[in-house]
Coordinates of C-alpha atoms in Angstrom, one line a residue:
Chain Q
M1 CA -85.3 -63.8 42.7
N2 CA -84.2 -61.0 44.9
K3 CA -83.2 -58.3 42.9
V4 CA -84.4 -56.8 39.3
A5 CA -83.2 -54.6 36.7
I6 CA -84.4 -53.0 34.2
V7 CA -82.7 -51.0 31.4
G8 CA -83.3 -48.5 29.0
G9 CA -81.0 -46.4 26.0
T10 CA -78.8 -48.7 25.8
H11 CA -78.7 -47.3 22.2
G12 CA -78.7 -43.9 22.0
N13 CA -81.4 -43.3 19.5
E14 CA -83.6 -46.6 20.7
F15 CA -86.5 -44.4 22.3
S16 CA -89.0 -46.7 23.7
G17 CA -87.6 -47.7 27.2
I18 CA -85.8 -43.8 27.0
Y19 CA -89.5 -43.0 27.7
L20 CA -90.9 -45.8 29.2
L21 CA -87.5 -45.1 32.2
K22 CA -88.4 -41.7 31.9
K23 CA -92.9 -42.3 32.9
W24 CA -91.8 -45.3 35.2
R25 CA -89.0 -42.6 37.2
Q26 CA -92.6 -40.6 37.8
N27 CA -94.6 -43.7 38.9
P28 CA -92.2 -46.3 40.5
A29 CA -95.5 -47.9 41.9
K30 CA -95.8 -49.1 37.7
I31 CA -93.1 -51.8 37.9
Q32 CA -93.8 -52.2 41.8
R33 CA -93.7 -55.8 42.4
D34 CA -93.7 -57.4 46.4
S35 CA -91.0 -59.4 45.5
F36 CA -88.1 -58.0 44.5
E37 CA -86.8 -54.5 44.3
I38 CA -86.5 -52.7 41.1
Q39 CA -83.7 -50.1 40.4
T40 CA -84.0 -48.4 37.1
V41 CA -80.0 -47.6 34.6
F42 CA -80.6 -45.1 31.1
A43 CA -77.4 -47.1 30.1
N44 CA -76.2 -44.6 27.3
P45 CA -77.4 -41.3 28.1
Q46 CA -74.7 -39.8 26.3
A47 CA -75.6 -41.5 22.8
F48 CA -80.1 -40.0 23.8
E49 CA -78.1 -36.7 23.6
A50 CA -76.3 -36.8 20.5
N51 CA -79.7 -38.7 19.0
K52 CA -77.8 -41.3 18.2
R53 CA -77.0 -44.9 18.5
Y54 CA -73.9 -45.1 20.1
L55 CA -70.4 -43.1 20.2
D56 CA -67.8 -45.0 20.0
C57 CA -69.1 -48.4 20.3
D58 CA -71.8 -50.2 20.1
M59 CA -72.7 -50.6 23.5
N60 CA -75.3 -53.8 23.8
R61 CA -72.5 -55.9 22.6
Q62 CA -68.9 -54.4 25.8
F63 CA -69.9 -57.2 28.0
G64 CA -68.3 -59.8 27.1
L65 CA -66.0 -60.9 30.5
N66 CA -62.3 -60.1 28.3
D67 CA -63.4 -56.6 27.5
L68 CA -64.8 -55.4 30.6
N69 CA -61.4 -56.6 32.7
N70 CA -59.7 -54.9 30.7
P71 CA -58.4 -51.9 31.3
E72 CA -57.1 -50.6 27.8
L73 CA -61.1 -50.8 26.0
A74 CA -61.9 -47.5 27.8
N75 CA -64.3 -45.0 25.2
Y76 CA -67.6 -44.4 26.3
E77 CA -69.7 -47.3 25.7
Q78 CA -66.9 -49.6 26.8
S79 CA -66.4 -47.1 30.0
R80 CA -69.9 -47.2 30.8
A81 CA -70.8 -50.6 29.9
K82 CA -67.8 -51.2 33.4
A83 CA -69.5 -48.7 35.0
I84 CA -73.0 -50.7 34.5
N85 CA -70.7 -54.1 35.0
A86 CA -70.2 -52.2 38.4
Q87 CA -73.7 -51.4 39.7
L88 CA -75.5 -54.9 38.6
G89 CA -72.9 -56.9 38.5
P90 CA -70.2 -57.8 38.6
K91 CA -71.1 -61.0 35.4
G92 CA -69.9 -64.2 36.9
E93 CA -70.9 -62.8 40.7
A94 CA -74.3 -60.3 40.0
Q95 CA -75.6 -58.7 42.8
S96 CA -79.3 -58.6 39.7
D97 CA -81.4 -61.6 39.5
F98 CA -82.4 -60.7 36.3
I99 CA -82.2 -58.2 33.3
I100 CA -84.2 -56.4 31.3
D101 CA -83.1 -54.7 28.9
L102 CA -85.8 -52.5 26.5
H103 CA -84.6 -51.9 23.1
N104 CA -86.5 -51.0 19.8
T105 CA -85.3 -52.8 15.7
T106 CA -86.8 -51.5 13.4
S107 CA -87.6 -54.1 11.1
N108 CA -91.3 -55.8 12.0
M109 CA -90.6 -57.9 14.3
G110 CA -94.0 -57.1 16.3
P111 CA -93.3 -57.4 21.0
S112 CA -90.1 -59.7 20.8
L113 CA -88.6 -61.3 24.0
I114 CA -85.2 -63.2 23.2
L115 CA -83.9 -65.3 25.9
L116 CA -80.7 -66.8 26.1
K117 CA -81.1 -69.0 28.3
S118 CA -84.0 -72.2 28.0
D119 CA -84.1 -73.2 31.2
A120 CA -87.2 -74.0 33.4
F121 CA -87.4 -70.3 34.2
N122 CA -87.5 -68.8 30.6
R123 CA -88.9 -71.8 29.9
Q124 CA -91.9 -70.6 32.2
M125 CA -91.3 -67.5 30.9
A126 CA -91.3 -67.2 27.9
A127 CA -95.1 -69.2 28.0
Y128 CA -96.1 -67.0 30.3
V129 CA -95.4 -63.9 28.4
K130 CA -97.2 -65.8 25.4
S131 CA -101.1 -66.6 27.1
N132 CA -101.2 -63.1 28.6
M133 CA -100.2 -61.2 25.6
P134 CA -101.2 -63.5 22.4
D135 CA -98.6 -61.1 19.8
A136 CA -95.8 -61.8 21.7
V137 CA -92.9 -63.3 19.5
I138 CA -90.6 -65.5 21.5
V139 CA -86.7 -66.1 19.8
L140 CA -84.3 -67.9 22.1
E141 CA -81.0 -67.3 20.9
D142 CA -79.4 -70.1 23.5
Q143 CA -76.9 -71.5 20.7
I144 CA -73.5 -70.1 23.4
E145 CA -74.3 -69.7 27.0
M146 CA -75.1 -67.0 29.1
V147 CA -71.9 -65.7 30.4
E148 CA -70.7 -66.0 26.8
H149 CA -73.0 -63.8 25.1
T150 CA -71.7 -59.7 25.2
F151 CA -75.4 -58.5 25.2
L152 CA -75.6 -56.1 28.9
C153 CA -78.5 -58.6 30.4
S154 CA -75.6 -61.4 30.8
I155 CA -73.9 -59.6 32.8
A156 CA -77.0 -61.3 35.5
E157 CA -77.3 -65.1 36.2
Q158 CA -80.5 -64.3 33.9
G159 CA -81.2 -61.7 32.0
V160 CA -83.7 -61.1 28.7
I161 CA -84.0 -58.3 25.6
V162 CA -87.4 -57.2 24.8
E163 CA -87.0 -56.3 21.7
V164 CA -89.8 -54.1 20.1
G165 CA -90.3 -52.8 16.6
P166 CA -91.0 -51.4 13.5
Q167 CA -90.0 -47.8 15.7
P168 CA -87.4 -45.7 13.3
Q169 CA -84.6 -44.7 14.4
S170 CA -84.9 -41.3 17.1
V171 CA -88.5 -41.7 17.5
V172 CA -91.6 -42.5 19.7
R173 CA -94.0 -44.3 18.5
Q174 CA -97.0 -45.3 20.9
D175 CA -97.8 -48.9 19.6
V176 CA -94.6 -50.3 20.0
L177 CA -95.3 -48.3 23.5
D178 CA -97.9 -50.2 24.2
W179 CA -96.3 -53.1 23.0
M180 CA -93.4 -52.4 25.3
E181 CA -95.4 -51.0 27.8
A182 CA -97.4 -54.7 28.6
M183 CA -94.4 -57.1 27.5
T184 CA -92.4 -55.8 30.7
G185 CA -95.1 -55.4 32.5
H186 CA -96.1 -60.4 32.1
I187 CA -92.7 -60.2 32.7
L188 CA -92.3 -58.4 35.7
D189 CA -95.6 -60.7 37.2
F190 CA -94.0 -62.9 35.7
V191 CA -90.8 -63.2 38.3
D192 CA -93.1 -61.7 41.6
L193 CA -95.4 -65.2 40.9
Y194 CA -92.3 -67.0 40.3
N195 CA -90.5 -65.7 43.7
R196 CA -94.0 -66.3 45.6
D197 CA -94.3 -70.1 43.9
E198 CA -97.1 -69.2 42.8
V199 CA -95.9 -68.8 39.0
P200 CA -100.9 -70.8 37.2
E201 CA -101.2 -73.8 35.4
L202 CA -98.7 -72.8 32.0
P203 CA -99.8 -74.5 27.9
S204 CA -97.6 -78.0 27.5
S205 CA -95.3 -76.7 25.2
F206 CA -95.3 -72.7 22.6
E207 CA -93.9 -72.1 19.2
A208 CA -90.8 -70.2 19.3
Y209 CA -87.6 -69.0 17.3
K210 CA -84.4 -70.7 17.2
Y211 CA -81.7 -67.8 15.8
H212 CA -79.7 -70.4 13.4
E213 CA -77.4 -67.1 11.0
T214 CA -77.6 -64.6 9.8
L215 CA -77.4 -62.6 5.6
K216 CA -75.8 -60.8 4.5
L217 CA -76.8 -57.9 2.2
P218 CA -76.0 -58.2 -1.7
E219 CA -72.0 -56.9 -1.8
D220 CA -70.0 -56.5 -5.0
E221 CA -66.2 -57.9 -5.2
N222 CA -65.3 -54.5 -3.5
G223 CA -67.3 -55.0 -0.3
E224 CA -69.8 -51.9 -2.2
R225 CA -73.3 -53.0 -1.0
I226 CA -75.2 -53.6 -5.0
G227 CA -78.6 -54.3 -3.5
M228 CA -81.1 -55.1 -0.6
V229 CA -84.0 -57.1 1.0
H230 CA -86.3 -57.7 -1.5
K231 CA -90.3 -56.8 -1.4
N232 CA -92.0 -59.8 -0.7
V233 CA -89.6 -59.7 2.0
Q234 CA -89.7 -56.3 3.9
D235 CA -91.0 -56.3 6.6
A236 CA -92.5 -60.3 6.8
D237 CA -90.9 -61.0 10.2
F238 CA -91.2 -65.0 11.1
K239 CA -92.8 -65.5 8.4
P240 CA -91.3 -68.5 6.2
L241 CA -88.2 -68.3 3.1
R242 CA -88.1 -71.6 1.7
N243 CA -85.3 -72.3 -0.8
G244 CA -85.8 -70.2 -4.4
D245 CA -88.1 -67.9 -2.6
P246 CA -87.0 -64.5 -3.6
I247 CA -84.4 -62.7 -0.7
Y248 CA -82.8 -59.9 -2.7
T249 CA -83.3 -56.7 -5.4
L250 CA -80.7 -56.3 -7.2
F251 CA -80.4 -52.3 -7.8
D252 CA -80.2 -53.6 -11.1
G253 CA -83.2 -55.1 -11.1
T254 CA -81.6 -58.8 -10.8
E255 CA -84.1 -60.2 -7.7
V256 CA -81.5 -63.1 -6.6
C257 CA -83.5 -66.0 -4.5
W258 CA -83.0 -67.3 -1.6
D259 CA -80.6 -70.7 -2.3
G260 CA -81.3 -72.8 1.3
D261 CA -81.9 -76.1 3.2
Y262 CA -84.7 -75.2 5.7
E263 CA -87.5 -74.1 6.2
A264 CA -86.2 -70.7 7.9
Y265 CA -87.5 -67.9 9.1
P266 CA -85.7 -64.4 9.0
H267 CA -86.5 -61.7 11.5
F268 CA -83.9 -57.7 12.0
I269 CA -85.1 -57.7 8.7
N270 CA -83.7 -54.5 7.5
E271 CA -82.4 -53.3 10.4
A272 CA -80.8 -50.0 10.2
A273 CA -78.0 -50.5 13.1
Y274 CA -77.1 -53.8 11.1
Y275 CA -75.7 -51.6 7.7
D276 CA -72.7 -50.9 9.8
N277 CA -71.5 -54.7 9.2
N278 CA -73.6 -54.8 5.6
L279 CA -76.2 -57.6 7.9
A280 CA -79.5 -57.5 5.8
M281 CA -81.8 -60.1 8.2
S282 CA -81.3 -63.0 10.8
L283 CA -82.6 -66.6 10.4
A284 CA -84.2 -69.0 13.2
K285 CA -85.8 -72.2 12.7
K286 CA -89.6 -72.6 14.3
V287 CA -89.4 -75.2 17.6
L288 CA -91.6 -75.8 20.1
V289 CA -90.2 -75.8 23.6
E290 CA -92.2 -77.7 26.2
V291 CA -93.0 -75.3 29.3
Chain Y
M1 CA -86.8 -26.7 -20.1
N2 CA -83.0 -27.4 -21.3
K3 CA -81.6 -28.2 -18.8
V4 CA -82.7 -30.2 -15.7
A5 CA -80.6 -31.7 -12.7
I6 CA -82.1 -35.0 -10.4
V7 CA -80.4 -33.8 -6.2
G8 CA -79.6 -36.6 -3.9
G9 CA -78.4 -37.4 -1.2
T10 CA -79.5 -33.2 0.6
H11 CA -79.8 -35.6 3.7
G12 CA -77.3 -37.5 4.1
N13 CA -79.4 -40.7 5.7
E14 CA -82.3 -40.6 3.2
F15 CA -81.3 -43.1 1.6
S16 CA -83.3 -44.3 -2.3
G17 CA -82.6 -40.8 -3.4
I18 CA -78.1 -41.5 -2.9
Y19 CA -78.9 -44.9 -4.1
L20 CA -80.4 -43.8 -7.3
L21 CA -78.2 -41.8 -8.4
K22 CA -75.6 -44.2 -8.1
K23 CA -77.4 -46.8 -10.9
W24 CA -78.5 -43.8 -12.3
R25 CA -74.7 -42.6 -12.6
Q26 CA -73.6 -46.0 -14.0
N27 CA -76.7 -46.7 -16.3
P28 CA -77.5 -42.7 -17.9
A29 CA -79.9 -43.7 -19.8
K30 CA -82.8 -44.1 -17.6
I31 CA -82.7 -40.5 -17.3
Q32 CA -81.7 -39.1 -20.2
R33 CA -84.4 -37.3 -22.5
D34 CA -84.6 -35.9 -26.9
S35 CA -85.8 -33.0 -25.1
F36 CA -82.7 -31.9 -22.3
E37 CA -79.7 -32.1 -21.0
I38 CA -79.9 -33.0 -16.9
Q39 CA -77.2 -33.6 -14.0
T40 CA -77.0 -35.6 -11.2
V41 CA -75.8 -33.9 -7.9
F42 CA -74.7 -36.0 -4.6
A43 CA -75.6 -32.8 -2.8
N44 CA -74.2 -34.0 0.9
P45 CA -72.5 -36.5 0.6
Q46 CA -70.0 -35.7 3.3
A47 CA -73.5 -36.8 5.7
F48 CA -74.2 -40.4 4.3
E49 CA -69.9 -41.0 5.2
A50 CA -71.0 -40.0 8.5
N51 CA -74.3 -41.5 7.9
K52 CA -76.3 -38.9 9.6
R53 CA -79.0 -37.0 8.0
Y54 CA -76.7 -32.9 8.1
L55 CA -72.6 -32.9 9.4
D56 CA -74.1 -28.7 10.6
C57 CA -77.2 -27.8 10.5
D58 CA -79.8 -29.3 7.6
M59 CA -79.1 -28.1 3.9
N60 CA -82.8 -27.7 2.7
R61 CA -82.7 -24.2 4.4
Q62 CA -79.2 -22.8 3.4
F63 CA -81.0 -21.8 -0.2
G64 CA -82.5 -18.5 1.0
L65 CA -81.2 -15.6 -1.3
N66 CA -79.1 -13.8 1.9
D67 CA -77.8 -16.3 2.8
L68 CA -76.6 -18.3 0.4
N69 CA -74.7 -14.3 -0.1
N70 CA -73.6 -14.5 2.8
P71 CA -70.1 -15.2 3.9
E72 CA -70.0 -15.9 7.5
L73 CA -72.2 -18.5 6.6
A74 CA -69.4 -21.0 5.9
N75 CA -69.7 -24.6 7.9
Y76 CA -70.6 -26.9 5.9
E77 CA -73.6 -27.6 4.7
Q78 CA -73.7 -23.8 4.1
S79 CA -70.5 -24.0 1.7
R80 CA -72.1 -26.6 -0.6
A81 CA -74.8 -24.8 -0.7
K82 CA -72.7 -22.4 -2.3
A83 CA -71.6 -24.5 -3.9
I84 CA -74.1 -25.7 -5.3
N85 CA -75.7 -22.3 -5.8
A86 CA -72.6 -21.6 -8.4
Q87 CA -73.4 -25.1 -9.6
L88 CA -76.6 -25.3 -10.7
G89 CA -78.1 -22.2 -10.3
P90 CA -77.3 -18.3 -9.4
K91 CA -81.0 -18.3 -8.5
G92 CA -81.9 -15.3 -9.5
E93 CA -80.4 -16.4 -12.8
A94 CA -80.0 -19.6 -12.6
Q95 CA -78.7 -21.5 -15.8
S96 CA -80.7 -25.2 -14.6
D97 CA -84.4 -24.7 -15.7
F98 CA -86.0 -27.0 -13.0
I99 CA -85.0 -28.9 -10.7
I100 CA -86.0 -32.3 -8.2
D101 CA -85.0 -33.2 -5.9
L102 CA -85.4 -36.3 -3.5
H103 CA -85.7 -36.6 -0.3
N104 CA -87.6 -39.8 1.4
T105 CA -89.9 -39.1 5.0
T106 CA -90.3 -42.3 8.1
S107 CA -94.2 -40.8 7.6
N108 CA -96.2 -43.0 5.7
M109 CA -96.8 -40.3 3.4
G110 CA -96.8 -42.4 0.7
P111 CA -95.3 -40.3 -3.1
S112 CA -95.8 -37.6 -2.2
L113 CA -94.1 -35.1 -4.8
I114 CA -94.3 -31.7 -2.8
L115 CA -95.0 -28.0 -5.1
L116 CA -94.0 -25.2 -4.6
K117 CA -95.8 -22.4 -7.9
S118 CA -98.6 -23.9 -9.0
D119 CA -98.3 -21.8 -11.2
A120 CA -100.1 -23.6 -14.7
F121 CA -96.1 -26.5 -15.5
N122 CA -96.6 -27.2 -11.4
R123 CA -100.5 -28.0 -12.4
Q124 CA -99.6 -30.1 -15.3
M125 CA -96.8 -32.1 -13.7
A126 CA -99.2 -32.9 -11.5
A127 CA -102.6 -33.8 -13.4
Y128 CA -99.5 -35.9 -15.1
V129 CA -97.7 -37.7 -12.6
K130 CA -101.0 -38.2 -11.4
S131 CA -102.9 -39.5 -14.1
N132 CA -99.9 -41.9 -14.5
M133 CA -99.4 -43.3 -11.2
P134 CA -102.6 -43.8 -8.7
D135 CA -100.6 -43.3 -5.6
A136 CA -99.5 -40.1 -6.4
V137 CA -99.9 -38.1 -3.3
I138 CA -99.5 -34.0 -4.3
V139 CA -98.6 -31.4 -1.8
L140 CA -97.7 -27.8 -2.5
E141 CA -96.3 -25.3 -0.6
D142 CA -97.0 -22.6 -2.3
Q143 CA -98.1 -20.3 0.5
I144 CA -94.9 -17.8 0.1
E145 CA -92.8 -17.2 -3.6
M146 CA -90.4 -19.4 -4.6
V147 CA -87.7 -16.8 -4.1
E148 CA -88.4 -17.3 -0.8
H149 CA -88.5 -20.6 -0.1
T150 CA -84.9 -21.9 1.1
F151 CA -85.4 -25.8 -0.2
L152 CA -82.5 -26.7 -2.5
C153 CA -84.9 -26.5 -5.6
S154 CA -85.7 -22.8 -5.4
I155 CA -82.8 -22.1 -6.9
A156 CA -84.2 -22.9 -10.2
E157 CA -87.1 -21.0 -11.9
Q158 CA -89.3 -24.5 -11.5
G159 CA -88.2 -27.8 -8.6
V160 CA -89.7 -29.9 -7.0
I161 CA -89.7 -32.1 -3.7
V162 CA -90.2 -35.7 -4.5
E163 CA -90.8 -37.0 -0.3
V164 CA -91.0 -40.9 -0.8
G165 CA -92.0 -43.0 3.2
P166 CA -92.5 -44.2 5.6
Q167 CA -89.0 -45.3 4.8
P168 CA -86.9 -45.2 8.8
Q169 CA -83.6 -43.2 8.5
S170 CA -80.1 -44.9 6.9
V171 CA -82.3 -47.4 5.4
V172 CA -82.9 -48.8 1.9
R173 CA -86.9 -50.3 0.6
Q174 CA -87.2 -51.4 -2.1
D175 CA -91.1 -50.3 -2.2
V176 CA -89.9 -46.8 -1.5
L177 CA -87.0 -47.2 -3.4
D178 CA -89.4 -48.4 -7.0
W179 CA -92.0 -45.2 -6.0
M180 CA -89.2 -42.9 -5.7
E181 CA -87.9 -44.2 -8.9
A182 CA -91.8 -44.3 -10.9
M183 CA -92.3 -40.6 -10.0
T184 CA -88.7 -39.3 -11.4
G185 CA -89.6 -40.9 -14.4
H186 CA -93.1 -39.5 -14.2
I187 CA -91.9 -35.6 -13.7
L188 CA -88.6 -36.5 -17.0
D189 CA -91.8 -37.7 -19.3
F190 CA -94.1 -34.3 -18.4
V191 CA -91.3 -32.5 -18.4
D192 CA -90.2 -34.6 -21.9
L193 CA -93.7 -33.8 -23.8
Y194 CA -93.9 -29.9 -22.1
N195 CA -91.1 -29.2 -24.2
R196 CA -92.1 -31.0 -27.1
D197 CA -95.8 -29.1 -27.0
E198 CA -96.7 -33.4 -27.2
V199 CA -98.5 -32.6 -23.6
P200 CA -101.7 -35.1 -23.3
E201 CA -105.2 -34.4 -22.2
L202 CA -105.7 -34.2 -19.1
P203 CA -107.6 -34.2 -16.6
S204 CA -108.6 -30.8 -14.8
S205 CA -108.7 -31.0 -11.6
F206 CA -107.6 -33.2 -9.4
E207 CA -107.6 -33.2 -5.2
A208 CA -104.0 -31.6 -3.7
Y209 CA -102.9 -31.0 -0.2
K210 CA -102.8 -27.6 0.8
Y211 CA -99.9 -27.0 3.5
H212 CA -101.7 -24.9 6.6
E213 CA -99.7 -24.7 10.0
T214 CA -97.7 -27.2 11.7
L215 CA -98.4 -28.9 15.6
K216 CA -95.7 -29.2 17.6
L217 CA -95.1 -32.2 20.3
P218 CA -96.8 -31.4 23.9
E219 CA -94.1 -29.8 25.5
D220 CA -93.6 -29.2 29.8
E221 CA -93.6 -25.4 30.8
N222 CA -89.8 -26.8 31.0
G223 CA -90.0 -27.1 27.0
E224 CA -89.5 -30.5 27.5
R225 CA -91.4 -34.1 25.9
I226 CA -93.6 -34.9 28.3
G227 CA -96.3 -36.9 25.2
M228 CA -96.6 -38.1 21.6
V229 CA -99.1 -38.8 18.6
H230 CA -102.0 -40.7 19.1
K231 CA -102.3 -44.3 17.8
N232 CA -104.8 -43.1 16.1
V233 CA -102.7 -40.4 13.8
Q234 CA -100.2 -42.2 13.6
D235 CA -99.6 -43.4 9.9
A236 CA -102.9 -41.2 9.7
D237 CA -100.8 -39.4 6.9
F238 CA -103.5 -37.8 4.8
K239 CA -106.3 -38.8 6.5
P240 CA -108.6 -36.4 7.5
L241 CA -108.4 -34.2 11.1
R242 CA -111.6 -33.3 13.0
N243 CA -112.0 -31.3 15.8
G244 CA -111.9 -33.0 18.8
D245 CA -110.0 -36.0 17.0
P246 CA -107.3 -37.7 19.7
I247 CA -103.8 -36.4 18.3
Y248 CA -101.5 -37.4 21.5
T249 CA -100.9 -39.8 24.2
L250 CA -99.4 -37.9 26.8
F251 CA -96.3 -40.3 28.8
D252 CA -98.6 -40.3 32.2
G253 CA -101.3 -41.7 29.2
T254 CA -103.7 -38.0 29.2
E255 CA -105.3 -38.5 25.7
V256 CA -105.4 -35.2 24.0
C257 CA -107.7 -34.0 21.3
W258 CA -107.6 -31.3 18.2
D259 CA -108.9 -28.2 18.5
G260 CA -109.2 -26.8 15.1
D261 CA -112.3 -24.9 13.3
Y262 CA -111.1 -26.6 9.5
E263 CA -111.2 -31.0 8.8
A264 CA -106.6 -31.1 8.6
Y265 CA -104.6 -33.9 6.4
P266 CA -101.7 -34.5 8.7
H267 CA -98.8 -35.1 6.8
F268 CA -95.2 -36.1 7.9
I269 CA -96.5 -37.6 10.7
N270 CA -94.5 -38.5 13.4
E271 CA -91.3 -37.8 11.1
A272 CA -88.3 -38.3 12.9
A273 CA -85.9 -35.4 11.5
Y274 CA -88.5 -33.1 13.2
Y275 CA -88.3 -34.2 16.5
D276 CA -84.6 -31.2 16.7
N277 CA -87.1 -28.9 17.0
N278 CA -90.5 -30.7 18.7
L279 CA -92.3 -31.2 15.6
A280 CA -95.1 -33.1 15.2
M281 CA -96.4 -33.3 11.6
S282 CA -97.6 -30.7 9.6
L283 CA -102.0 -29.7 8.6
A284 CA -103.1 -29.1 5.1
K285 CA -106.0 -27.8 4.2
K286 CA -107.8 -31.0 1.2
V287 CA -107.8 -28.2 -2.3
L288 CA -109.0 -29.1 -6.0
V289 CA -106.6 -27.8 -8.1
E290 CA -107.5 -26.8 -12.5
V291 CA -105.8 -28.5 -14.3

């Protein structure tokens, strides 16, 4: 891995990555390691200026191959996506070997590392991060091929999302910032050790949460929202949810229970940005990953 | 008190009041009491549509007498303020006797009742609310006359702000919604008892937090933000802060301590909406209010 990129501000109201980039640009030694070159990218400065997630559309869904190659897709985020793809990619033959994209969530997800692949490199990286940061949570979104993902970090052959919360939009919290800085540091350390063939002995396996499905908030027949996440589920990211557990409370007070046939691990619970699509949470299955 | 108004959505991304208004409009009995008429007002529907605090300017600062009477102030919120003033006011000779304005904060303030007056009515109301809702926090912003305030609820002779958090902008949390509904219910009960001269025996005094000053986030000489609320202070709304306690962490890691000569009670700590003005928190003094 010769070229590594750290991206912040893909969403303009997720402040931790944006302030960390500023900090690292003033003090580049914090993110430099001997075995690779590193660059930082402020993905969506206009959205940050406007204090919004995005101006025209969610930037972190604009990196599908067809979309990148479609000149008709020309709004601000689509244009920035093409520019970032030119800078770090192009997807399929990227100049960058590894991209770390920094995100915040309003959900109580703690310091989460989202992997889009579960190859040996990612498995070792996750084991290393968890060994050095016991709070870290590993999420697998490897249900499709890397190239099929439309996330920014899918430009490169390897890419991860560092997703830390809970943090309201447009706020910077020290606990969340510190977690993000620590996790990014461990990832960079791992890449350096990997490059030098000096990865230490790692646990033989670790727990992770493998994405399974996404649930919607309760709606009436007109598509109007009629309920909210149940108070038992709020903030209970990565706690088990079982068939019959209350999951929503309708505004009229009615409790709605979950009708599922597996032990689910909710995350991205009540994420502010997902209300646009009326999403309530993602559900994962707990898995043991062999390193 | 013959005419009471409940206002929600003065800020378009504070969802609890907006969803409670919808609920109460479907089921008006929840907020009706025998001794007064009640109406509900959705203050800023356009900002809710846009999922923003406001379109042009903060509506809850547009109710100064001079501004209401200045036809040159004609942007969306200024125009809505004039329309609401015509509906519930006009300030100085208002049709409404009492206004309850529902707000959320990203700060960990719990269910807070903000009083703009400390006359007998307000003191009894606060004592009643605290007696029925032990979690309730009473905040006094009575440092200026009611008529001098520029808040929406200052249109009427009596008005309060129900301010509940923590809740990220653009999210609805059941715990926060439940607190807001409970507090509003106790206020309505009190007004009804007060009207019928049946206020029960109340505690002779209660603790409250009297607004003293507002602190800014650390800035450099160019006005650029260089630090954040210290992790010890984050979420510690209404916990005492003493001279020498850490209060900010600069992005370079430096801790900044508070230089004050009184025991301060921070609140509105790290409120997302106050970043526009680079505000870090409000400070109050704890006071004992005789009922």
